[in-house]
Amino acid sequence: SLQDKNALHLYSVNGKYLGSETLKEEVSDLCVTGEYIVMGSLQGFLSIRDLYSLSLSISPLAMKLPIHCISVTKEYSHILVGLEDGKLIIVGVGKPAEV
């Protein structure tokens, strides 16, 4: 099935295999920022994973439409998500009081 074909693999700078994580969604874009991987899927989920363990940092956020692109502001305060219908969703990062 298609679920068995999607995986995230982690390698060191020297090419040493460090681990992998099987994914349920088809990744359309990802962005590595600091110690996190921010990923968007064609199934409409925004996921944030730890860079070293590849585990989910929070539950995936449903955007309800396929995600075409992701960007993170240089202050790491917001995630910009471009959807299939042309909408731009801005997601605040941090505690609610900080956002």
XYZ file of N, CA, C and O in Angstrom:
396
model
N 0.840 -1.186 0.000
C 0.000 0.000 0.000
C 0.875 1.236 0.000
O 2.071 1.190 0.281
N 0.289 2.375 -0.265
C 1.023 3.631 -0.327
C 1.601 3.998 1.028
O 2.679 4.583 1.112
N 0.938 3.617 2.129
C 1.434 3.940 3.464
C 2.799 3.326 3.722
O 3.617 3.900 4.411
N 3.062 2.175 3.157
C 4.333 1.502 3.381
C 5.486 2.163 2.627
O 6.644 1.883 2.897
N 5.182 3.027 1.685
C 6.209 3.622 0.843
C 6.682 4.990 1.328
O 7.623 5.534 0.786
N 6.051 5.559 2.340
C 6.419 6.887 2.821
C 7.190 6.774 4.121
O 6.692 6.245 5.103
N 8.404 7.297 4.107
C 9.235 7.246 5.307
C 10.144 8.460 5.334
O 10.468 9.045 4.305
N 10.555 8.810 6.526
C 11.495 9.894 6.749
C 12.775 9.256 7.271
O 12.758 8.541 8.261
N 13.876 9.478 6.579
C 15.155 8.883 6.951
C 16.103 9.968 7.438
O 16.142 11.055 6.874
N 16.883 9.655 8.457
C 17.817 10.612 9.046
C 19.242 10.083 8.905
O 19.535 8.950 9.266
N 20.109 10.933 8.358
C 21.522 10.613 8.185
C 22.372 11.713 8.792
O 21.973 12.877 8.832
N 23.565 11.361 9.231
C 24.495 12.365 9.736
C 25.112 13.108 8.557
O 24.950 12.707 7.397
N 25.871 14.154 8.842
C 26.558 14.908 7.807
C 27.532 14.002 7.050
O 27.755 14.169 5.855
N 28.085 13.025 7.728
C 29.048 12.096 7.119
C 28.387 10.927 6.396
O 29.078 10.038 5.912
N 27.068 10.900 6.360
C 26.357 9.846 5.649
C 26.015 8.624 6.471
O 25.554 7.619 5.944
N 26.213 8.683 7.779
C 25.872 7.547 8.641
C 24.364 7.529 8.885
O 23.764 8.547 9.235
N 23.761 6.359 8.697
C 22.320 6.199 8.920
C 22.021 6.305 10.410
O 22.616 5.611 11.228
N 21.089 7.195 10.784
C 20.758 7.406 12.191
C 19.386 6.878 12.577
O 19.127 6.615 13.740
N 18.483 6.748 11.611
C 17.157 6.236 11.935
C 16.138 6.597 10.870
O 16.422 7.340 9.927
N 14.928 6.080 11.048
C 13.840 6.395 10.121
C 12.506 6.297 10.841
O 12.403 5.698 11.904
N 11.519 6.898 10.240
C 10.162 6.887 10.781
C 9.200 6.696 9.608
O 9.278 7.412 8.606
N 8.310 5.711 9.703
C 7.297 5.489 8.678
C 6.218 6.551 8.811
O 5.776 6.866 9.916
N 5.798 7.110 7.676
C 4.798 8.178 7.674
C 3.488 7.677 7.080
O 3.489 6.863 6.157
N 2.388 8.180 7.604
C 1.072 7.808 7.097
C 0.640 8.715 5.952
O -0.231 8.374 5.182
N 1.267 9.904 5.862
C 0.894 10.867 4.831
C 1.988 10.968 3.771
O 3.118 10.568 3.983
N 1.608 11.557 2.643
C 2.557 11.826 1.567
C 3.074 13.250 1.740
O 2.315 14.216 1.630
N 4.358 13.398 2.028
C 4.953 14.700 2.314
C 5.032 15.535 1.038
O 5.516 15.070 0.002
N 4.540 16.778 1.119
C 4.593 17.678 -0.027
C 5.675 18.738 0.131
O 6.215 19.232 -0.849
N 6.011 19.103 1.374
C 7.076 20.067 1.632
C 7.540 19.897 3.067
O 6.775 19.462 3.926
N 8.803 20.233 3.300
C 9.313 20.217 4.670
C 10.356 21.301 4.818
O 10.936 21.775 3.856
N 10.561 21.685 6.074
C 11.497 22.746 6.409
C 12.200 22.344 7.705
O 11.546 21.979 8.673
N 13.517 22.379 7.700
C 14.286 22.064 8.903
C 14.648 23.395 9.564
O 15.272 24.256 8.956
N 14.226 23.558 10.817
C 14.498 24.781 11.562
C 14.987 24.420 12.954
O 14.269 23.787 13.723
N 16.201 24.803 13.257
C 16.743 24.505 14.570
C 16.766 23.019 14.828
O 17.408 22.265 14.109
N 16.043 22.584 15.839
C 16.001 21.174 16.223
C 14.702 20.489 15.803
O 14.358 19.437 16.325
N 13.976 21.084 14.837
C 12.693 20.535 14.429
C 12.583 20.416 12.919
O 13.226 21.148 12.167
N 11.732 19.480 12.490
C 11.362 19.330 11.088
C 9.886 19.690 11.000
O 9.052 19.083 11.678
N 9.545 20.673 10.195
C 8.155 21.075 9.980
C 7.758 20.510 8.623
O 8.402 20.786 7.608
N 6.689 19.682 8.602
C 6.293 19.000 7.372
C 4.827 19.248 7.049
O 3.986 19.316 7.932
N 4.559 19.365 5.751
C 3.196 19.466 5.259
C 2.911 18.287 4.346
O 3.812 17.796 3.665
N 1.669 17.832 4.324
C 1.327 16.656 3.523
C 0.215 16.965 2.530
O -0.532 17.936 2.680
N 0.109 16.108 1.523
C -0.967 16.232 0.550
C -2.314 15.876 1.166
O -3.360 16.192 0.608
N -2.304 15.217 2.311
C -3.541 14.896 3.021
C -3.985 16.056 3.907
O -5.015 15.979 4.560
N -3.216 17.146 3.959
C -3.609 18.355 4.673
C -3.182 18.428 6.124
O -3.810 19.141 6.907
N -2.126 17.741 6.502
C -1.662 17.771 7.888
C -0.329 18.508 8.002
O 0.580 18.304 7.203
N -0.226 19.352 9.020
C 1.005 20.042 9.370
C 1.584 19.333 10.581
O 0.938 19.239 11.625
N 2.803 18.800 10.448
C 3.439 18.037 11.521
C 4.754 18.685 11.909
O 5.482 19.195 11.054
N 5.065 18.623 13.201
C 6.340 19.105 13.706
C 7.001 17.936 14.416
O 6.443 17.360 15.343
N 8.214 17.595 13.958
C 8.944 16.455 14.500
C 10.289 16.897 15.054
O 10.877 17.869 14.581
N 10.759 16.171 16.051
C 12.085 16.396 16.599
C 13.109 15.943 15.569
O 12.982 14.868 14.989
N 14.125 16.757 15.319
C 15.118 16.455 14.288
C 15.937 15.207 14.597
O 16.336 14.485 13.697
N 16.185 14.913 15.852
C 17.084 13.825 16.211
C 16.369 12.495 16.432
O 16.883 11.444 16.070
N 15.162 12.527 16.993
C 14.438 11.279 17.244
C 13.377 11.002 16.179
O 12.856 9.895 16.105
N 13.024 12.005 15.380
C 11.985 11.938 14.352
C 10.586 11.726 14.919
O 9.637 11.489 14.178
N 10.438 11.801 16.237
C 9.118 11.623 16.849
C 8.323 12.932 16.763
O 8.898 14.018 16.689
N 6.996 12.797 16.775
C 6.135 13.981 16.723
C 6.289 14.809 17.993
O 6.253 14.270 19.099
N 6.452 16.115 17.826
C 6.548 17.021 18.976
C 5.157 17.421 19.462
O 4.956 17.633 20.649
N 4.225 17.547 18.531
C 2.822 17.829 18.843
C 1.957 16.991 17.900
O 2.451 16.470 16.904
N 0.685 16.881 18.205
C -0.228 16.186 17.298
C -0.331 16.971 15.996
O -0.333 18.209 16.015
N -0.424 16.282 14.852
C -0.532 16.991 13.576
C -1.755 17.900 13.535
O -2.818 17.560 14.058
N -1.584 19.065 12.918
C -2.678 20.020 12.763
C -3.334 19.798 11.411
O -2.651 19.787 10.380
N -4.659 19.644 11.390
C -5.392 19.417 10.151
C -5.699 20.746 9.469
O -6.293 21.637 10.077
N -5.283 20.876 8.225
C -5.551 22.080 7.436
C -6.721 21.874 6.473
O -7.155 22.805 5.828
N -7.191 20.640 6.330
C -8.345 20.241 5.526
C -8.124 20.301 4.021
O -8.965 19.866 3.263
N -7.024 20.872 3.570
C -6.676 20.916 2.148
C -5.211 20.538 1.998
O -4.428 20.698 2.930
N -4.820 20.024 0.829
C -3.409 19.691 0.629
C -2.498 20.902 0.846
O -2.820 22.022 0.441
N -1.381 20.664 1.491
C -0.396 21.712 1.746
C 0.621 21.678 0.614
O 1.156 20.623 0.277
N 0.872 22.856 0.025
C 1.822 22.923 -1.084
C 3.181 23.466 -0.681
O 4.188 23.108 -1.290
N 3.233 24.352 0.316
C 4.537 24.870 0.736
C 4.496 25.302 2.202
O 3.449 25.621 2.744
N 5.688 25.277 2.807
C 5.845 25.639 4.211
C 7.077 26.528 4.332
O 8.089 26.284 3.674
N 6.980 27.524 5.200
C 8.128 28.362 5.512
C 8.029 28.761 6.979
O 6.936 28.856 7.533
N 9.175 28.974 7.597
C 9.222 29.403 8.995
C 9.921 30.755 9.037
O 10.949 30.942 8.382
N 9.363 31.693 9.799
C 9.983 33.014 9.895
C 11.354 32.901 10.552
O 11.616 31.966 11.306
N 12.230 33.872 10.275
C 13.599 33.756 10.786
C 13.682 33.867 12.299
O 14.645 33.422 12.899
N 12.657 34.416 12.952
C 12.619 34.459 14.417
C 11.989 33.197 14.996
O 11.852 33.066 16.207
N 11.570 32.255 14.131
C 10.894 31.003 14.526
C 9.602 31.271 15.295
O 9.182 30.472 16.115
N 8.957 32.401 15.013
C 7.737 32.753 15.741
C 6.465 32.301 15.028
O 5.427 32.134 15.667
N 6.532 32.090 13.712
C 5.352 31.707 12.939
C 5.727 30.720 11.834
O 6.840 30.758 11.311
N 4.754 29.875 11.496
C 4.882 28.959 10.367
C 3.896 29.427 9.313
O 2.710 29.627 9.598
N 4.376 29.608 8.092
C 3.535 30.023 6.975
C 3.220 28.800 6.144
O 4.131 28.081 5.712
N 1.930 28.552 5.914
C 1.488 27.340 5.221
C 0.662 27.746 4.005
O -0.374 28.395 4.132
N 1.128 27.363 2.813
C 0.389 27.620 1.578
C -0.451 26.413 1.211
O 0.059 25.300 1.105
N -1.754 26.639 1.031
C -2.682 25.545 0.728
C -2.991 25.470 -0.764
O -2.719 26.399 -1.522
N -3.602 24.368 -1.168
C -3.919 24.117 -2.575
C -4.821 25.187 -3.182
O -4.675 25.544 -4.346
N -5.735 25.742 -2.388
C -6.676 26.726 -2.916
C -6.102 28.145 -2.948
O -6.802 29.099 -3.263
N -4.807 28.301 -2.598
C -4.168 29.613 -2.645
C -4.172 30.362 -1.328
O -3.593 31.439 -1.236
N -4.811 29.828 -0.308
C -4.835 30.489 0.989
C -3.491 30.361 1.686
O -2.783 29.367 1.521
N -3.150 31.368 2.467
C -1.953 31.351 3.286
C -2.396 31.306 4.737
O -3.077 32.212 5.216
N -2.031 30.253 5.434
C -2.371 30.095 6.844
C -1.128 30.434 7.657
O -0.037 29.951 7.358
N -1.288 31.264 8.674
C -0.184 31.632 9.554
C -0.435 30.989 10.909
O -1.451 31.238 11.548
N 0.505 30.144 11.334
C 0.386 29.421 12.594
C 1.405 29.993 13.568
O 2.602 30.018 13.279
N 0.930 30.468 14.727
C 1.824 30.987 15.753
C 2.528 29.849 16.471
O 1.957 28.789 16.697
N 3.790 30.071 16.815
C 4.593 29.056 17.487
C 4.865 29.535 18.909
O 5.137 30.696 19.135
N 4.779 28.630 19.868
C 5.060 28.977 21.254
C 3.821 28.843 22.102
O 2.789 28.325 21.690
N 3.932 29.328 23.332
C 2.809 29.282 24.264
C 1.767 30.313 23.848
O 2.106 31.336 23.260
N 0.491 30.090 24.167
C -0.566 31.028 23.742
C -0.297 32.476 24.150
O -0.570 33.394 23.404
N 0.294 32.703 25.306
C 0.583 34.068 25.747
C 1.650 34.716 24.864
O 1.639 35.930 24.658
N 2.583 33.904 24.321
C 3.637 34.428 23.476
C 3.152 34.729 22.077
O 3.675 35.598 21.393
N 2.153 33.973 21.599
C 1.639 34.139 20.249
C 0.758 35.362 20.209
O 0.755 36.149 19.340
